[in-house]
Amino acid sequence: MNQSDIDTLRSQVLSPRSHFIGGRWVAASEGGQRDVLSPIDGAVLTQIAEGTPADMEAAIAAARAAFEDGRWSRRAPAERKKVLLKLADLIEKHALELAVLGVRDNGTEITMAMKAEPMSAAGTFRYYAEAIDKVYGQIAPTADSVLGLIHHAPVGVVGAIVPWNMPLMIGSWKLAPALATGNSVVLKPAESASLSLLKLAELAAEAGVPDGVLNVVTGSGRVVGEKLALSMDVDIMVFTGSGATGRRLLEYSARSNMKRCYLELGGKSPNIVFNDAPDLSEAAKVSAGGIFRNAGQICIAGSRLLVQEDIHDEFVAELVKHAEAMRVGNPLDLDTQIGAVHSISELESNLDFVAKAEAEGAERRTGDGRILEETGGYYMAPTVMTGVKPTDNLFQNEVFGPVLSVTPFKDEEEAIRLANSTVYGLSSGVWTSNLSRAHRMIAGIRAGVVHVNTYGGSDLTVPLGGVRQSGNGHDKSLHAFEKYLDLKTAWIKL
Ligand code: TXE
């Protein structure tokens, strides 16, 4: 990747996009379109179809028809594998185009986007493609007079709703295992980050995913998202986004066909630094990256720093130094380390969090609020707030922006108590050179992930998911297959 290749793509005019239903590009049934604003400069990038309930019904019907006639669901796993491997190759071939498209749409810095979006998506499709012809059923240990077979059957039609942060990566975490296992999918991207997923649907068709197996409907969550989740003909929902929407999906499920809902929600992840951390300077640098990259818009961001009191001042000073050295700017410049905040409403919400924290007595150690306003884009300086009390709004609630909350602690027991004193349980970090303490912390912290002496960074071999109000169900790893396959018993009298 070099700057001149990026520059060729950054100002390309984008034509308005339609839904992708039944293998065809289809305009919204009422002709509606929605402007897509770029967070880089606040300008209109293009338009997407403003989906209607009728559009969503058409997509669900296409997915159901494709599932029932077996055009994909009854293909040999080895054949599905071939198609999905081809899709992985196509994603890689179009990686820069996909990355730049996504960045123009959602503002992630290009260096991170390239790795975390197309390259990770290609790896995800490859991983599940390679795995699917290695999943066996079971024979039950029955008496000789019967044969008990345990099959893994695809669930049917999967409804997938994804957010605007890392849409290709998160979308692929859901699409790849869902498609590998033979399901049909209806995908509803976020209103404000649909473009790279629409391109993915185009590439899937080129790779040979049959018509109707992958459908993408764009538009409002409250209209098309709700229609999808309320459908009697959708078998499971997989979702990443806010807790408020997750709660609604459960309600829609109860009001319709009681479909299973797998929810990946927000977090307020504690990053805990003990005075015996192996390298405090490294811990400060990685902790700054763990909250500020992608302008803090990462579900697992280490947004709540807990520091042992005797190293608090020294550690905060080092961390502030790293925060101030990070370059905030146009996400399509290769030397940018922190890109744009996704939307003006997110930016306003971030600033509001900081103002409330100050009103509650926290001290702003660095962060000048909105910056680079002259660009028309939405940029915010990385912000460190110290003296945040466990009862404060900033301690308890997810900002989803470049704002770090810092609280001192005395000992291990207090660290665990503070770590567990929000409603969330997504990610966490522990910095210590005491192995026994590390294991006690892993056991004590209620979270889906505990990083030790690092923060962030993992691969597909391990699951990612939360506990408590951070959700249920896991993306990534072979465990993800469990969501998309039903157990089916055959009991045969011999
Ligand atoms: O989420 P929403 P948003 C958190 C983060 C962020 C906040 C809001 O705190 O500031 O959520 O983000 C669709 N029925 N996270 O607005 O609204 C919507 O169209 C069905 C954490 O993006 O939940 C979009 O496709 N669908 C997080 C998707 O839900 C509905 C990732 C997510 O939108 C719907 C993102 C409805 N009634 C945000 N309403 C993480 N953990 O990574 C909305 N949608």
XYZ file of C-alpha atoms and ligand atoms in Angstrom:
538
model
C 0.000 0.000 0.000
C 1.440 3.388 -0.933
C 0.108 6.923 -0.737
C -0.191 7.442 -4.493
C -2.415 4.343 -4.910
C -4.616 5.643 -2.104
C -4.715 9.106 -3.676
C -5.969 7.665 -6.966
C -8.961 6.159 -5.163
C -9.731 8.825 -2.550
C -11.627 11.220 -4.797
C -13.330 8.744 -7.129
C -16.953 9.668 -7.729
C -19.238 6.972 -6.324
C -22.518 6.226 -8.044
C -25.618 5.709 -5.877
C -26.010 2.145 -4.611
C -29.067 -0.125 -4.547
C -29.992 -3.145 -2.452
C -28.610 -6.529 -3.461
C -31.538 -8.959 -3.489
C -31.795 -12.329 -5.216
C -28.533 -11.717 -7.070
C -29.628 -8.398 -8.561
C -29.202 -4.711 -7.771
C -32.648 -3.466 -6.815
C -33.709 0.127 -6.107
C -35.791 0.865 -3.008
C -39.433 0.001 -3.698
C -40.531 3.560 -3.036
C -37.512 5.000 -4.841
C -36.068 6.521 -1.669
C -32.377 7.295 -1.283
C -30.314 8.388 1.685
C -27.220 10.602 1.544
C -24.007 9.075 2.809
C -21.789 11.677 4.517
C -18.066 11.206 4.781
C -16.649 11.901 8.261
C -13.406 12.992 6.564
C -14.884 16.310 5.405
C -18.593 16.147 6.182
C -19.409 16.138 2.433
C -21.938 13.916 0.666
C -20.137 10.855 -0.660
C -22.983 9.152 -2.493
C -26.466 7.787 -1.843
C -27.735 4.388 -0.735
C -31.216 2.925 -1.092
C -33.630 3.857 1.671
C -35.076 0.414 2.291
C -38.756 -0.183 2.970
C -40.474 -3.067 4.756
C -41.410 -4.413 1.302
C -37.722 -4.458 0.288
C -36.852 -6.407 3.396
C -39.700 -8.861 2.764
C -38.395 -9.425 -0.761
C -34.884 -10.119 0.566
C -36.145 -12.565 3.196
C -38.260 -14.337 0.561
C -35.231 -14.606 -1.747
C -33.115 -16.016 1.079
C -35.810 -18.516 2.071
C -36.324 -19.705 -1.520
C -32.590 -20.174 -1.979
C -32.324 -22.116 1.263
C -35.267 -24.401 0.562
C -34.291 -25.405 -2.968
C -30.836 -26.417 -1.779
C -28.855 -24.422 -4.344
C -26.325 -23.706 -1.592
C -27.583 -25.426 1.543
C -27.347 -28.883 -0.001
C -24.106 -28.399 -1.879
C -21.229 -30.517 -0.656
C -19.188 -28.629 1.939
C -16.105 -29.045 -0.264
C -17.919 -27.167 -3.060
C -18.984 -24.331 -0.768
C -15.398 -24.202 0.353
C -14.173 -23.631 -3.223
C -16.547 -20.716 -3.715
C -15.650 -19.072 -0.408
C -11.931 -19.473 -1.053
C -12.460 -17.705 -4.364
C -14.301 -14.949 -2.518
C -11.332 -14.592 -0.142
C -9.035 -14.198 -3.163
C -11.315 -11.579 -4.703
C -11.432 -9.615 -1.442
C -7.645 -9.603 -1.371
C -7.469 -8.577 -5.023
C -9.771 -5.614 -4.307
C -8.316 -4.927 -0.853
C -7.192 -1.355 -1.388
C -10.416 -0.392 -3.157
C -12.455 -1.914 -0.303
C -10.301 -0.279 2.352
C -10.468 3.208 0.825
C -14.215 2.870 0.219
C -14.728 1.893 3.854
C -12.524 4.688 5.168
C -14.342 7.319 3.106
C -17.550 5.967 4.587
C -16.544 5.585 8.248
C -13.267 7.392 8.960
C -10.983 4.615 10.256
C -7.292 5.358 9.642
C -6.220 3.563 6.468
C -3.306 1.655 8.021
C -5.654 0.041 10.492
C -8.516 -0.297 7.984
C -6.410 -2.177 5.445
C -5.443 -4.812 8.008
C -8.650 -4.951 10.001
C -11.108 -4.688 7.138
C -10.344 -6.358 3.751
C -7.310 -8.333 4.869
C -9.058 -9.613 7.949
C -12.238 -10.315 5.951
C -10.273 -12.349 3.401
C -8.664 -14.317 6.233
C -12.051 -14.924 7.831
C -13.601 -16.312 4.639
C -10.532 -18.488 4.118
C -10.615 -19.795 7.698
C -14.269 -20.897 7.621
C -14.007 -22.185 4.050
C -11.074 -24.364 5.043
C -12.854 -25.562 8.169
C -16.239 -26.531 6.802
C -15.294 -29.875 5.248
C -13.709 -30.914 8.534
C -16.841 -30.685 10.667
C -18.154 -34.164 11.447
C -21.449 -35.314 12.913
C -21.477 -37.912 15.696
C -22.674 -41.425 16.360
C -24.242 -41.786 19.796
C -23.151 -44.595 22.151
C -26.533 -46.361 22.015
C -27.526 -50.016 22.478
C -26.861 -52.225 19.434
C -30.544 -52.303 18.524
C -30.594 -48.631 17.490
C -28.364 -46.152 15.730
C -28.341 -42.600 17.088
C -26.901 -40.076 14.648
C -26.265 -36.463 15.559
C -26.323 -34.242 12.496
C -25.342 -30.591 12.223
C -28.023 -28.914 10.118
C -27.840 -25.304 8.866
C -30.341 -23.131 10.729
C -31.914 -21.704 7.540
C -32.208 -17.954 7.052
C -29.800 -15.847 9.089
C -30.571 -12.168 9.717
C -27.383 -10.180 10.287
C -27.285 -6.575 11.510
C -23.900 -4.882 11.811
C -22.619 -1.494 12.975
C -20.580 1.223 11.291
C -17.275 0.450 12.975
C -15.252 -2.146 11.074
C -18.218 -3.266 8.944
C -16.217 -5.598 6.694
C -14.444 -7.296 9.566
C -17.506 -7.674 11.773
C -19.733 -8.483 8.787
C -17.349 -11.237 7.673
C -17.194 -12.699 11.176
C -20.907 -13.377 10.712
C -21.235 -14.000 6.971
C -18.335 -16.422 6.565
C -19.404 -19.058 9.127
C -23.086 -18.561 8.211
C -22.435 -19.163 4.518
C -19.880 -21.928 5.045
C -22.464 -23.917 6.998
C -24.980 -23.633 4.133
C -27.318 -20.940 5.382
C -28.820 -18.065 3.414
C -28.279 -14.575 4.805
C -30.029 -11.219 4.802
C -27.580 -8.534 5.871
C -28.549 -5.069 7.121
C -25.461 -2.836 7.314
C -25.406 0.362 9.361
C -27.061 3.315 7.616
C -23.774 5.169 7.656
C -21.382 2.385 6.602
C -22.958 0.211 3.935
C -20.638 0.741 0.978
C -17.922 -1.855 1.573
C -20.491 -4.523 2.432
C -22.387 -3.842 -0.801
C -19.095 -4.306 -2.652
C -18.573 -7.554 -0.740
C -21.959 -8.824 -1.976
C -20.871 -8.058 -5.547
C -17.646 -10.013 -5.040
C -19.551 -12.917 -3.447
C -21.715 -13.173 -6.569
C -18.600 -13.068 -8.762
C -17.065 -15.864 -6.676
C -20.124 -18.038 -7.316
C -22.326 -17.608 -4.235
C -25.711 -18.375 -5.846
C -28.450 -15.767 -6.235
C -30.536 -15.256 -3.119
C -27.977 -16.787 -0.751
C -26.525 -13.426 0.294
C -28.829 -10.410 0.245
C -28.045 -6.898 1.447
C -30.758 -4.375 2.297
C -29.735 -0.849 3.288
C -31.639 1.807 5.198
C -32.882 2.642 8.634
C -32.524 0.231 11.538
C -35.941 1.199 12.835
C -37.533 0.304 9.475
C -35.687 -2.484 7.671
C -33.712 -3.736 10.687
C -36.893 -4.052 12.702
C -38.688 -5.796 9.830
C -35.867 -8.336 9.581
C -35.791 -9.052 13.304
C -39.589 -9.324 13.514
C -39.822 -11.729 10.599
C -41.432 -15.122 11.149
C -39.239 -16.474 8.382
C -35.818 -15.593 9.802
C -34.361 -18.364 11.947
C -31.649 -16.586 13.924
C -30.380 -13.021 14.336
C -26.701 -12.173 14.676
C -25.944 -8.627 15.725
C -23.180 -6.234 16.691
C -24.142 -2.770 17.911
C -25.514 -0.922 20.878
C -27.148 -2.426 23.936
C -30.343 -0.489 23.251
C -30.753 -2.142 19.860
C -29.746 -5.533 21.278
C -32.536 -5.229 23.815
C -34.999 -4.417 21.032
C -33.935 -7.495 19.071
C -34.778 -9.693 22.053
C -38.146 -8.037 22.249
C -38.770 -8.520 18.504
C -37.831 -12.156 18.889
C -40.345 -12.611 21.715
C -42.999 -10.872 19.639
C -42.361 -13.040 16.560
C -40.979 -16.568 16.263
C -38.676 -16.665 19.326
C -35.631 -16.801 17.049
C -32.295 -17.038 18.818
C -30.464 -13.696 18.988
C -26.698 -13.561 19.284
C -25.693 -10.128 20.482
C -22.276 -8.476 20.498
C -22.806 -5.241 22.385
C -20.757 -2.483 23.913
C -18.182 -2.447 26.663
C -16.402 -0.298 29.207
C -13.357 -2.456 29.320
C -10.957 -2.167 32.279
C -7.247 -2.048 31.534
C -5.503 -2.714 34.857
C -1.894 -1.716 35.453
C -0.098 -3.056 38.543
C 3.121 -1.588 39.864
C 4.911 -4.831 38.942
C 4.073 -4.565 35.216
C 7.055 -5.879 33.245
C 7.588 -2.633 31.326
C 5.570 0.412 32.370
C 6.678 2.430 29.387
C 5.489 -0.282 26.977
C 2.271 -0.601 29.003
C 1.622 3.141 28.613
C 2.244 3.062 24.868
C 0.059 0.002 24.231
C -2.671 1.325 26.549
C -2.787 4.588 24.566
C -3.148 2.611 21.326
C -5.738 0.375 22.988
C -8.101 3.278 23.507
C -7.225 5.867 20.872
C -6.784 3.922 17.615
C -9.797 4.303 15.331
C -10.712 7.284 17.526
C -11.795 4.914 20.290
C -14.500 3.371 18.110
C -13.628 -0.235 18.812
C -15.891 -2.438 20.882
C -13.038 -3.864 22.946
C -11.285 -0.510 23.474
C -9.575 -0.324 26.860
C -11.572 2.717 27.853
C -11.271 2.412 31.649
C -7.707 2.562 32.893
C -7.228 1.338 36.475
C -3.741 2.131 37.794
C -2.189 1.051 41.078
C -1.998 4.179 43.211
C 1.749 4.263 43.822
C 2.533 4.444 40.086
C -0.552 6.448 39.084
C 1.052 9.853 38.490
C 4.124 8.539 36.710
C 2.056 6.213 34.501
C -0.516 8.850 33.570
C 2.250 11.280 32.630
C 3.789 8.691 30.307
C 0.432 7.815 28.774
C -0.424 11.483 28.174
C 2.906 11.830 26.376
C 1.954 9.004 24.007
C -1.573 10.380 23.512
C -0.218 13.810 22.579
C 2.262 12.297 20.151
C -0.430 10.456 18.159
C -1.221 12.167 14.883
C -4.918 12.872 14.372
C -5.865 13.653 10.805
C -7.240 12.648 7.453
C -7.654 8.871 7.723
C -6.512 8.423 4.117
C -3.035 9.777 4.893
C -0.629 6.969 5.657
C 0.960 8.806 8.587
C -2.354 9.346 10.397
C -2.649 7.345 13.614
C -6.126 8.454 14.681
C -8.759 9.016 12.015
C -12.149 10.684 12.128
C -14.993 10.263 14.568
C -17.722 8.567 12.607
C -20.456 11.201 12.644
C -21.249 14.618 13.999
C -23.688 13.106 16.495
C -20.990 10.725 17.808
C -18.595 13.673 18.100
C -21.156 15.705 20.037
C -21.854 12.749 22.296
C -18.104 12.318 22.983
C -17.744 16.008 23.894
C -20.773 15.748 26.122
C -19.189 12.820 28.000
C -16.103 14.959 28.653
C -18.153 17.949 29.824
C -20.199 15.749 32.185
C -17.028 14.139 33.559
C -15.585 17.576 34.308
C -18.816 18.551 35.994
C -18.496 15.431 38.144
C -15.012 16.496 39.236
C -12.700 14.662 36.841
C -9.635 16.440 35.514
C -8.880 16.681 31.798
C -5.178 15.854 31.525
C -5.031 16.225 27.752
C -7.427 16.702 24.827
C -8.584 19.869 23.115
C -12.009 18.577 22.133
C -12.978 18.996 18.486
C -10.017 19.763 16.253
C -9.405 20.309 12.518
C -12.897 21.792 12.236
C -11.799 23.772 9.168
C -11.720 20.498 7.191
C -15.472 20.063 7.702
C -14.669 16.608 9.107
C -15.241 15.209 12.582
C -11.975 14.988 14.503
C -11.300 14.847 18.199
C -8.069 15.029 20.174
C -7.317 11.977 22.318
C -8.551 12.854 25.783
C -7.387 11.556 29.170
C -9.585 12.173 32.220
C -8.188 11.438 35.687
C -9.903 11.295 39.057
C -12.902 9.444 37.640
C -14.967 7.919 40.451
C -16.699 4.524 40.118
C -20.099 6.182 40.338
C -19.324 8.701 37.555
C -21.040 8.604 34.184
C -17.661 8.258 32.435
C -16.721 5.229 34.549
C -20.013 3.451 33.950
C -20.967 4.200 30.347
C -19.448 3.520 26.942
C -18.299 6.656 25.116
C -17.221 4.902 21.916
C -14.807 7.734 21.249
C -11.203 8.767 22.078
C -11.814 9.391 25.764
C -9.927 7.495 28.472
C -11.218 7.324 32.027
C -8.522 6.847 34.717
C -9.079 5.633 38.300
C -6.474 4.586 40.892
C -6.721 1.384 42.938
C -4.960 0.082 46.040
C -4.630 -3.673 45.681
C -5.721 -6.720 43.705
C -9.008 -7.051 45.509
C -10.007 -3.463 44.760
C -8.851 -3.833 41.142
C -11.189 -6.806 40.613
C -14.057 -5.049 42.360
C -13.643 -1.931 40.210
C -13.176 -3.977 37.038
C -16.494 -5.736 37.630
C -18.494 -2.724 38.727
C -20.195 -1.845 35.446
C -22.941 -3.718 33.616
C -20.509 -4.723 30.854
C -18.128 -7.639 30.396
C -16.502 -7.527 26.986
C -12.740 -7.121 27.205
C -10.068 -6.337 29.785
C -6.319 -6.106 30.293
C -3.938 -6.880 33.155
C -0.317 -5.763 33.352
C 1.771 -7.648 35.920
C 4.893 -9.813 36.056
C 3.408 -11.979 38.791
C 2.092 -15.130 37.089
C -0.111 -16.156 39.996
C -1.650 -12.708 40.153
C -2.291 -12.804 36.381
C -4.220 -16.069 36.807
C -6.167 -14.733 39.802
C -7.131 -11.703 37.713
C -8.155 -13.875 34.743
C -10.405 -15.833 37.104
C -11.764 -12.751 38.855
C -12.569 -10.431 35.952
C -15.986 -10.942 34.423
C -15.232 -10.422 30.738
C -15.120 -12.384 27.505
C -11.438 -11.560 26.950
C -8.584 -10.907 29.395
C -5.374 -9.595 27.804
C -2.230 -10.075 29.866
C 0.730 -7.734 29.367
C -0.743 -6.466 26.127
C -4.005 -4.920 24.987
C -5.936 -5.818 21.815
C -4.668 -7.874 18.947
C -5.731 -11.481 18.474
C -6.495 -13.750 15.575
C -9.274 -15.958 14.316
C -8.247 -18.929 16.410
C -9.816 -17.473 19.560
C -13.443 -16.483 20.165
C -14.514 -12.888 20.751
C -17.648 -12.158 22.700
C -18.918 -10.716 25.911
C -20.731 -11.626 29.083
C -23.385 -9.710 31.042
C -24.733 -6.709 29.075
C -21.897 -6.954 26.556
C -23.869 -9.743 24.952
C -23.766 -13.465 24.326
C -22.536 -15.743 21.586
C -19.090 -15.462 20.095
C -17.663 -14.452 16.768
C -14.440 -16.019 15.457
C -12.874 -19.450 16.011
C -14.578 -22.775 15.287
C -17.021 -21.992 18.122
C -18.765 -19.552 15.776
C -20.141 -22.514 13.813
C -22.296 -23.425 16.812
C -24.576 -20.451 16.149
C -25.254 -21.378 12.553
C -25.847 -25.113 12.967
C -28.720 -26.846 14.710
C -28.245 -30.250 16.274
C -30.567 -32.806 14.714
C -30.918 -36.349 16.022
C -31.741 -39.346 13.878
C -32.895 -42.347 15.989
C -32.888 -45.452 13.817
C -34.226 -48.854 14.942
C -32.021 -51.523 13.467
O -25.654 1.472 17.179
P -27.046 0.859 16.837
P -25.009 2.808 16.581
C -22.336 1.417 20.676
C -21.537 2.647 20.861
C -22.190 3.640 19.948
C -23.630 3.266 20.120
C -24.526 3.667 18.985
O -21.635 3.065 22.191
O -21.957 4.952 20.321
O -23.585 1.864 20.237
O -24.043 3.177 17.746
C -29.305 -1.213 13.451
N -34.006 -2.768 14.830
N -21.772 0.528 19.692
O -25.978 3.888 16.403
O -28.073 1.916 16.786
C -28.591 -0.044 12.825
O -29.213 0.339 11.624
C -33.071 -3.402 14.121
C -21.015 -0.575 20.146
O -24.276 2.394 15.383
O -27.243 -0.299 17.720
C -27.207 -0.628 12.648
O -27.161 -1.421 11.474
N -31.873 -2.857 13.820
C -20.524 -1.437 19.108
C -27.040 -1.502 13.878
O -28.359 -1.757 14.353
C -31.604 -1.631 14.303
C -20.708 -1.183 17.732
C -26.231 -0.865 14.999
O -26.843 0.358 15.334
C -32.537 -0.935 15.081
C -21.512 -0.076 17.418
C -33.786 -1.548 15.347
N -34.727 -0.963 16.081
C -22.007 0.714 18.393
N -31.989 0.243 15.430
C -19.476 -2.426 19.343
N -19.534 -3.099 20.478
O -18.604 -2.609 18.505
C -30.753 0.289 14.886
N -30.514 -0.845 14.196
